[in-house]
Amino acid sequence: MKKILITGGAGFIGSHVVRLFVNTYPEYHIYNLDALTYAGNLENLKDIETKSNYTFLKGDITDADLMNQFFAEYQFDGVIHLAAESHVDRSISDPLAFIKTNIMGTVNLLNAAKDAWKGQMEGKRFYHISTDEVYGSLGKEGLFTETTAYDPRSPYSSSKASSDHLVRAYYHTYGLPVVISNCSNNYGPNQFPEKLIPLSINNIKNKKPIPIYGKGENIRDWLFVIDHARAIDVIYHQGGLGETYNIGGINEWTNIDLIHKLCEVMDDKLGREKGESAKLITFVKDRAGHDMRYAIDSSKLMKELGWEPSLQFEEGIVKTVEWYLDNEEWLNNILSGDYEKYYQDQYEKR
Ligand code: NAD
Ligand code: DAU
C-alpha cells in the first residue's frame, strides 16, 4: 500500500485533494498532516474521516523534529504539500508568519524527505503546490507561462516564490524527485470567508457592505476547486520530475464584474428583487501593492497530461452559492471567535 502525506489537508484546497485521493485510491493510505490554524477545519472532511485508508496527523511543519519523526514512523512514499499561510492581506500585516510556515516549513519537509529517502529515491515523489502570484502582475495583455520570470510583489507571493526556488534547489542539488504546479485563484465549497467570494456571499446574505478594493478593476483567473484537485491528481501521477505545470481556469473576471455576477446569483437564490444585492457594493481603500492582473496559460498541462477544467464558471458559482447557503452551520462555526476580530481590523478600521 502506497503511503502519501498530504499537508494542509484540513484547509480549503487540501480537503478537496484529500477527499479525491481517499475515495479514488483505496490502495493508497492518505495521511493528512495539518496544524489546524485558523484556516484548518476538520469539519471539511467529516464524510471521509472514518475511512480505513485515512489518518489525520496533527502537526506543525515548522517543527523539524516532528517532521523527521513522522517520516521515520510512517515511511511515506510521496508528499503533496499544500500547508501554507495563504491570505495576501494577512501577509501584509504579519509577514513573518508567512516566512516561517511557507519557507521554513517547506524546508523542514524537504529535509525530512531527503533524509528518509536517501539512497532510495526511486518511485518517490515530492509535489509542491504553488500559486500564479509568484509571477507578479500582468498588464492588459499576455499570460503567465511556466517560463515567465518570477516577480513576486507581496510577502505572501514572495514566501511562495522562495519555497518554489528551494524545491527546485533540492531537485538539482540532492536529486529529490520533485514536481511543482502554480495555480490561479480557486473558488468553491469550504473556502475560508476571508477570501473575496465567500466573504462576499456571507456579507450579501447578511445585507452587509461588500468591500471592493480600489476601483474593482483588478483581474483574476478563477478555477473551481475540484478542477484544481483533479489537476493535482494528474500531475502527481503523470507529471515529469523537476517539471512545473501552470493550472488556470481560462476564466478572467474583473473583481467588480465578478461581484455583480455573484449578486445576481444571490438575488435569485435568496428570492430578492433583481439588483438588490448589488446595492451593497462598497469601494474601500485599495490593498497595498495590489497586483493588477493574473492570467494563466495552462496549455502545457492540457497538451502533455490531458487535463482541462470540467466546470464552466456560470455553473460553478451557482454550486458555490448553494453550498454556502446549505452549510450555515459550517459558516457560523467559523464566523464566531477570531474571525470577528480579523474582520474588524481588516475592514472596519480601514
Ligand atoms: P488554506 O489557508 O485554506 O489552508 C491552509 C491549510 O494549511 C490549513 O488547513 C492550515 O491549518 C494548514 N497550515 C497552515 N500553516 C501550517 C503549518 N505551519 N503546519 C501545518 N499546517 C499548516 O489554503 P488554500 O487556499 O487551501 O491553499 C492551499 C495551498 O494552495 C497553499 O499552498 C496555497 O499557496 C496554494 N494555492 C492556493 C490558491 C487559492 O486560490 N486558494 C491558488 C493557488 C495555490
Ligand atoms: O492567484 C492565486 C491566489 O489567489 C492564491 O495563491 C492565494 O492563496 C489566494 O488567496 C488568492 O489570492 P488573491 O489575493 O487573488 O485572492 P483574494 O480572494 O484575497 O482576492 C481576490 C481579489 O479580490 C483581489 O484582487 C483582491 C480583491 N478583494 C479581496 C478581498 C478579500 C477585494 O476587492 N475585497 C476583499 O475584501
Coordinates of C-alpha atoms and ligand atoms in Angstrom, one line a residue:
M1 CA 0.0 0.0 0.0
K2 CA 1.4 3.4 -1.0
K3 CA 1.6 5.9 1.8
I4 CA 1.0 9.5 0.8
L5 CA 1.4 12.5 3.1
I6 CA -0.8 15.4 2.2
T7 CA 0.0 18.6 4.2
G8 CA -2.7 21.3 4.8
G9 CA -5.4 18.8 4.1
A10 CA -7.8 20.4 6.6
G11 CA -7.8 23.7 4.5
F12 CA -9.8 24.7 1.5
I13 CA -8.0 23.1 -1.4
G14 CA -6.3 20.4 0.7
S15 CA -9.6 19.0 1.9
H16 CA -10.8 18.5 -1.7
V17 CA -7.5 16.8 -2.6
V18 CA -7.6 14.5 0.5
R19 CA -11.2 13.5 -0.4
L20 CA -10.4 12.9 -4.0
F21 CA -7.4 10.7 -3.1
V22 CA -9.1 8.8 -0.3
N23 CA -12.1 8.0 -2.5
T24 CA -10.3 7.3 -5.8
Y25 CA -7.3 5.3 -4.4
P26 CA -8.3 2.7 -1.8
E27 CA -4.9 1.1 -2.5
Y28 CA -3.2 4.3 -1.0
H29 CA -3.1 5.3 2.6
I30 CA -3.6 9.0 2.9
Y31 CA -2.0 10.9 5.9
N32 CA -3.4 14.4 6.3
L33 CA -0.9 16.5 8.3
D34 CA -2.3 19.8 9.4
A35 CA -1.6 22.2 12.3
L36 CA -5.3 23.3 12.4
T37 CA -4.5 27.0 12.2
Y38 CA -7.5 29.4 11.9
A39 CA -7.8 28.2 8.3
G40 CA -7.8 24.4 9.1
N41 CA -11.1 22.8 9.8
L42 CA -11.7 19.1 10.2
E43 CA -15.4 19.6 9.5
N44 CA -14.3 19.8 5.9
L45 CA -13.5 16.1 6.0
K46 CA -16.4 14.7 8.0
D47 CA -17.6 12.5 5.2
I48 CA -14.3 10.6 4.9
E49 CA -12.8 10.8 8.4
T50 CA -13.7 7.2 9.3
K51 CA -12.4 5.6 6.0
S52 CA -9.8 2.9 6.7
N53 CA -7.3 4.4 4.2
Y54 CA -7.3 7.8 6.0
T55 CA -5.3 9.1 9.0
F56 CA -5.2 12.6 10.4
L57 CA -1.8 13.7 11.9
K58 CA -1.9 17.0 13.9
G59 CA 1.4 18.8 13.5
D60 CA 3.1 22.0 12.5
I61 CA 5.5 21.9 9.6
T62 CA 7.7 24.5 11.3
D63 CA 8.7 21.7 13.8
A64 CA 11.6 20.0 12.1
D65 CA 12.0 17.2 14.7
L66 CA 8.3 16.3 14.4
M67 CA 8.5 16.2 10.6
N68 CA 11.5 13.8 10.8
Q69 CA 9.7 11.7 13.3
F70 CA 6.6 11.4 11.1
F71 CA 8.7 10.4 8.1
A72 CA 10.5 7.7 10.2
E73 CA 7.3 6.4 11.7
Y74 CA 5.1 6.3 8.6
Q75 CA 7.6 5.7 5.7
F76 CA 5.8 8.0 3.2
D77 CA 6.3 7.2 -0.5
G78 CA 5.0 10.6 -1.6
V79 CA 4.2 14.1 -0.4
I80 CA 1.7 16.5 -1.7
H81 CA 2.5 19.8 0.1
L82 CA -0.3 22.3 0.4
A83 CA 0.1 23.6 4.0
A84 CA 0.7 27.3 3.9
E85 CA -0.3 30.7 5.1
S86 CA -2.4 31.6 2.1
H87 CA -4.1 35.1 2.5
V88 CA -2.4 38.1 1.0
D89 CA -3.9 40.6 3.3
R90 CA -2.7 38.7 6.4
S91 CA 0.8 38.6 4.8
I92 CA 0.7 42.4 4.7
S93 CA 0.0 42.7 8.4
D94 CA 2.2 39.7 9.6
P95 CA 4.9 38.8 7.0
L96 CA 6.9 36.7 9.5
A97 CA 4.2 34.1 9.9
F98 CA 4.4 33.5 6.1
I99 CA 8.2 33.2 6.2
K100 CA 8.0 30.7 9.0
T101 CA 5.4 28.4 7.5
N102 CA 5.8 28.8 3.8
I103 CA 9.6 28.9 3.7
M104 CA 10.9 27.3 6.9
G105 CA 8.1 24.8 6.9
T106 CA 8.7 23.8 3.3
V107 CA 12.5 23.3 4.0
N108 CA 11.7 21.1 7.0
L109 CA 9.6 18.9 4.8
L110 CA 12.2 18.8 2.0
N111 CA 14.9 17.9 4.6
A112 CA 12.7 15.2 6.1
A113 CA 12.0 13.7 2.7
K114 CA 15.7 13.9 1.5
D115 CA 16.9 12.1 4.7
A116 CA 14.2 9.5 4.8
W117 CA 14.5 8.7 1.0
K118 CA 18.3 8.7 0.9
G119 CA 19.6 6.1 -1.5
Q120 CA 16.0 5.1 -2.4
M121 CA 14.5 7.9 -4.3
E122 CA 13.1 5.5 -7.0
G123 CA 9.3 5.7 -7.0
K124 CA 9.2 8.6 -4.5
R125 CA 7.7 12.0 -5.3
F126 CA 7.6 15.4 -3.6
Y127 CA 4.8 17.5 -5.1
H128 CA 4.8 21.2 -4.1
I129 CA 1.6 23.2 -4.6
S130 CA 2.2 26.8 -5.5
T131 CA 0.5 29.9 -6.9
D132 CA 0.4 32.0 -10.0
E133 CA 1.2 35.0 -7.8
V134 CA 4.9 34.2 -7.9
Y135 CA 5.0 35.6 -11.5
G136 CA 3.9 39.1 -10.3
S137 CA 1.3 41.2 -12.0
L138 CA 0.3 41.3 -15.7
G139 CA -0.8 44.3 -17.8
K140 CA -3.8 44.1 -20.1
E141 CA -2.1 41.6 -22.4
G142 CA -0.3 38.3 -22.0
L143 CA -0.5 35.1 -19.9
F144 CA 1.8 33.6 -17.3
T145 CA 3.7 30.6 -18.7
E146 CA 6.0 28.2 -16.9
T147 CA 9.0 30.2 -18.1
T148 CA 7.7 33.6 -17.0
A149 CA 10.3 35.2 -14.7
Y150 CA 9.4 35.3 -11.1
D151 CA 8.5 38.7 -9.8
P152 CA 6.5 38.3 -6.5
R153 CA 5.3 41.5 -5.0
S154 CA 3.6 40.7 -1.7
P155 CA 5.0 39.0 1.4
Y156 CA 2.7 36.0 0.6
S157 CA 3.8 35.6 -3.0
S158 CA 7.5 36.2 -2.1
S159 CA 7.3 33.5 0.5
K160 CA 5.7 31.1 -2.0
A161 CA 8.4 32.0 -4.7
S162 CA 11.1 31.3 -2.2
S163 CA 9.6 27.9 -1.4
D164 CA 9.4 27.1 -5.1
H165 CA 13.1 28.0 -5.5
L166 CA 14.0 25.8 -2.6
V167 CA 12.0 22.8 -4.0
R168 CA 13.9 23.2 -7.3
A169 CA 17.2 23.5 -5.5
Y170 CA 16.6 20.2 -3.7
Y171 CA 15.9 18.6 -7.1
H172 CA 19.2 19.9 -8.6
T173 CA 21.4 19.5 -5.6
Y174 CA 20.1 16.4 -3.9
G175 CA 18.2 14.6 -6.7
L176 CA 14.9 14.9 -4.7
P177 CA 12.2 13.8 -7.1
V178 CA 10.1 16.9 -7.2
V179 CA 7.3 18.4 -9.2
I180 CA 5.6 21.8 -8.9
S181 CA 2.4 23.4 -10.0
N182 CA 1.3 27.0 -10.0
C183 CA -2.4 27.6 -9.9
S184 CA -4.7 30.6 -10.4
N185 CA -7.5 31.7 -8.0
N186 CA -9.6 28.9 -6.7
Y187 CA -13.3 29.1 -5.6
G188 CA -15.9 26.6 -4.4
P189 CA -17.2 25.0 -1.2
N190 CA -15.2 25.2 2.0
Q191 CA -13.2 28.3 1.3
F192 CA -12.4 30.4 4.4
P193 CA -14.6 33.5 4.3
E194 CA -11.6 35.9 4.4
K195 CA -11.3 35.4 0.6
L196 CA -13.3 37.5 -1.9
I197 CA -16.0 35.1 -3.0
P198 CA -17.1 33.5 0.3
L199 CA -16.6 36.9 2.2
S200 CA -19.0 38.5 -0.3
I201 CA -21.5 35.6 -0.2
N202 CA -21.6 36.0 3.6
N203 CA -22.0 39.7 3.5
I204 CA -24.7 39.6 0.9
K205 CA -26.6 37.1 2.9
N206 CA -26.4 39.3 5.9
K207 CA -27.0 42.6 4.0
K208 CA -23.6 43.9 5.0
P209 CA -21.4 46.1 2.7
I210 CA -19.4 44.2 0.1
P211 CA -15.9 45.7 0.3
I212 CA -14.3 46.1 -3.1
Y213 CA -10.6 47.2 -3.0
G214 CA -9.8 50.3 -5.2
K215 CA -12.0 50.5 -8.3
G216 CA -12.6 46.8 -8.6
E217 CA -10.7 46.7 -11.9
N218 CA -8.1 44.1 -10.8
I219 CA -8.4 40.8 -12.8
R220 CA -8.2 37.2 -11.5
D221 CA -8.5 33.9 -13.4
W222 CA -10.9 31.7 -11.4
L223 CA -10.9 27.9 -11.3
F224 CA -13.4 25.6 -9.5
V225 CA -11.5 24.0 -6.6
I226 CA -12.4 20.4 -7.7
D227 CA -10.8 21.1 -11.0
H228 CA -7.6 22.1 -9.2
A229 CA -7.8 18.8 -7.2
R230 CA -8.2 16.9 -10.5
A231 CA -5.2 18.6 -11.9
I232 CA -3.2 17.7 -8.7
D233 CA -4.1 14.1 -9.2
V234 CA -3.0 14.1 -12.8
I235 CA 0.3 15.9 -12.1
Y236 CA 1.1 13.8 -9.0
H237 CA 0.8 10.6 -11.1
Q238 CA 2.0 11.7 -14.6
G239 CA 4.0 15.0 -14.1
G240 CA 7.7 14.9 -15.1
L241 CA 10.3 15.0 -12.4
G242 CA 11.7 18.5 -12.0
E243 CA 8.9 19.9 -14.1
T244 CA 6.5 22.8 -13.5
Y245 CA 2.9 22.9 -14.6
N246 CA 0.6 26.0 -14.7
I247 CA -3.1 25.5 -13.8
G248 CA -5.7 28.0 -14.7
G249 CA -9.4 28.4 -15.4
I250 CA -9.3 30.3 -18.7
N251 CA -11.8 32.4 -16.9
E252 CA -10.7 36.0 -16.3
W253 CA -13.0 38.4 -14.4
T254 CA -12.5 41.9 -13.1
N255 CA -13.5 41.9 -9.4
I256 CA -16.4 44.3 -10.0
D257 CA -17.9 42.2 -12.8
L258 CA -17.4 39.0 -10.7
I259 CA -19.2 40.6 -7.8
H260 CA -22.1 41.8 -10.0
K261 CA -22.5 38.2 -11.3
L262 CA -22.4 36.9 -7.7
C263 CA -25.0 39.5 -6.7
E264 CA -27.3 38.3 -9.5
V265 CA -27.0 34.6 -8.3
M266 CA -27.6 35.6 -4.7
D267 CA -30.7 37.7 -5.6
D268 CA -32.1 34.7 -7.4
K269 CA -31.2 32.2 -4.6
L270 CA -32.5 34.4 -1.8
G271 CA -35.6 35.4 -3.6
R272 CA -34.6 39.1 -3.6
E273 CA -35.5 41.7 -6.2
K274 CA -33.1 41.9 -9.1
G275 CA -30.4 44.5 -8.3
E276 CA -31.0 44.4 -4.5
S277 CA -27.7 42.7 -3.5
A278 CA -25.6 45.0 -5.8
K279 CA -26.6 48.0 -3.7
L280 CA -24.3 46.6 -1.0
I281 CA -21.2 47.1 -3.2
T282 CA -18.8 49.5 -1.4
F283 CA -15.5 50.7 -2.7
V284 CA -12.9 50.7 0.0
K285 CA -9.1 51.6 0.3
D286 CA -7.1 49.5 -2.1
R287 CA -4.8 46.6 -0.9
A288 CA -1.2 47.8 -0.6
G289 CA 0.8 46.6 -3.7
H290 CA -2.4 45.2 -5.2
D291 CA -1.4 43.0 -8.3
M292 CA -3.5 44.2 -11.3
R293 CA -4.0 41.0 -13.3
Y294 CA -3.3 37.3 -13.1
A295 CA -4.0 35.0 -16.1
I296 CA -2.6 31.6 -16.7
D297 CA -1.6 29.7 -19.8
S298 CA -2.3 26.0 -18.9
S299 CA -1.5 24.6 -22.4
K300 CA 1.4 22.6 -21.2
L301 CA -0.8 20.7 -18.7
M302 CA -3.6 20.4 -21.2
K303 CA -1.4 19.1 -24.1
E304 CA 1.0 16.9 -22.2
L305 CA -1.2 15.5 -19.4
G306 CA -4.7 15.9 -21.0
W307 CA -6.2 17.9 -18.1
E308 CA -8.9 20.5 -18.7
P309 CA -11.3 22.3 -16.5
S310 CA -14.6 20.4 -16.2
L311 CA -16.9 23.2 -15.0
Q312 CA -17.9 26.5 -16.5
F313 CA -17.9 29.4 -14.2
E314 CA -21.6 30.1 -14.6
E315 CA -22.3 26.6 -13.1
G316 CA -19.5 26.7 -10.6
I317 CA -20.6 30.0 -9.0
V318 CA -24.2 28.7 -8.6
K319 CA -22.9 25.5 -7.0
T320 CA -20.7 27.6 -4.6
V321 CA -23.5 29.9 -3.5
E322 CA -25.8 26.9 -3.0
W323 CA -23.1 25.2 -0.8
Y324 CA -22.7 28.2 1.4
L325 CA -26.4 28.7 1.8
D326 CA -26.9 25.0 2.6
N327 CA -24.0 24.9 5.1
E328 CA -24.9 27.7 7.5
E329 CA -23.6 25.8 10.5
W330 CA -20.1 25.4 8.9
L331 CA -20.0 29.1 8.2
N332 CA -21.3 30.1 11.6
N333 CA -18.7 28.0 13.4
I334 CA -16.0 30.0 11.6
L335 CA -17.6 33.4 12.0
S336 CA -17.7 33.1 15.8
G337 CA -14.4 33.7 17.5
D338 CA -11.2 35.0 16.0
Y339 CA -12.7 35.8 12.6
E340 CA -14.7 38.7 14.1
K341 CA -11.6 40.4 15.3
Y342 CA -9.8 39.9 12.0
Y343 CA -12.8 41.4 10.1
Q344 CA -12.8 44.5 12.4
D345 CA -9.1 45.1 12.0
Q346 CA -9.2 44.5 8.2
Y347 CA -12.4 46.3 7.2
E348 CA -13.9 48.4 10.0
K349 CA -10.7 50.3 10.8
R350 CA -9.9 50.7 7.1
Ligands
NAD1 P1 -6.0 27.5 3.3 O1 -5.5 28.7 4.1 O2 -7.4 27.3 3.2 O3 -5.4 26.2 4.1 C1 -4.1 26.1 4.5 C2 -4.0 24.8 5.4 O4 -2.7 24.7 5.9 C3 -4.9 24.9 6.7 O5 -5.6 23.7 6.9 C4 -3.9 25.2 7.8 O6 -4.3 24.7 9.1 C5 -2.7 24.5 7.3 N1 -1.4 25.1 7.8 C6 -1.1 26.4 7.9 N2 0.1 26.5 8.5 C7 0.5 25.3 8.8 C8 1.7 24.8 9.5 N3 2.6 25.6 9.9 N4 1.8 23.5 9.6 C9 0.8 22.6 9.2 N5 -0.3 23.0 8.6 C10 -0.5 24.4 8.4 O7 -5.2 27.5 2.0 P2 -5.7 27.1 0.5 O8 -6.4 28.2 -0.1 O9 -6.4 25.8 0.6 O10 -4.3 26.9 -0.2 C11 -3.6 25.6 -0.1 C12 -2.3 25.7 -0.9 O11 -2.6 26.0 -2.3 C13 -1.4 26.8 -0.4 O12 0.0 26.3 -0.5 C14 -1.6 28.0 -1.4 O13 -0.4 28.8 -1.5 C15 -1.9 27.2 -2.7 N6 -2.7 27.9 -3.7 C16 -3.9 28.5 -3.3 C17 -4.8 29.1 -4.2 C18 -6.1 29.6 -3.8 O14 -6.8 30.2 -4.7 N7 -6.6 29.5 -2.6 C19 -4.3 29.1 -5.5 C20 -3.1 28.6 -5.9 C21 -2.3 28.0 -4.9
DAU2 O1 -3.9 33.6 -7.6 C1 -3.8 32.6 -6.6 C2 -4.0 33.2 -5.2 O2 -5.4 33.6 -5.1 C3 -3.6 32.2 -4.1 O3 -2.3 31.9 -4.2 C4 -4.0 32.8 -2.7 O4 -3.7 31.9 -1.7 C5 -5.5 33.2 -2.7 O5 -5.8 33.8 -1.5 C6 -5.8 34.1 -3.9 O6 -5.2 35.4 -3.8 P1 -6.0 36.8 -4.1 O7 -5.4 37.9 -3.3 O8 -6.1 36.9 -5.6 O9 -7.4 36.4 -3.5 P2 -8.5 37.2 -2.6 O10 -9.7 36.4 -2.6 O11 -7.9 37.7 -1.4 O12 -8.8 38.5 -3.6 C7 -9.3 38.3 -4.9 C8 -9.3 39.7 -5.5 O13 -10.4 40.5 -4.8 C9 -8.1 40.6 -5.3 O14 -7.9 41.4 -6.5 C10 -8.4 41.4 -4.1 C11 -9.9 41.7 -4.2 N1 -10.6 41.8 -2.9 C12 -10.3 40.8 -1.9 C13 -11.0 40.9 -0.7 C14 -10.7 39.9 0.4 C15 -11.5 42.8 -2.7 O15 -11.7 43.6 -3.6 N2 -12.1 42.9 -1.5 C16 -11.9 42.0 -0.5 O16 -12.5 42.1 0.6

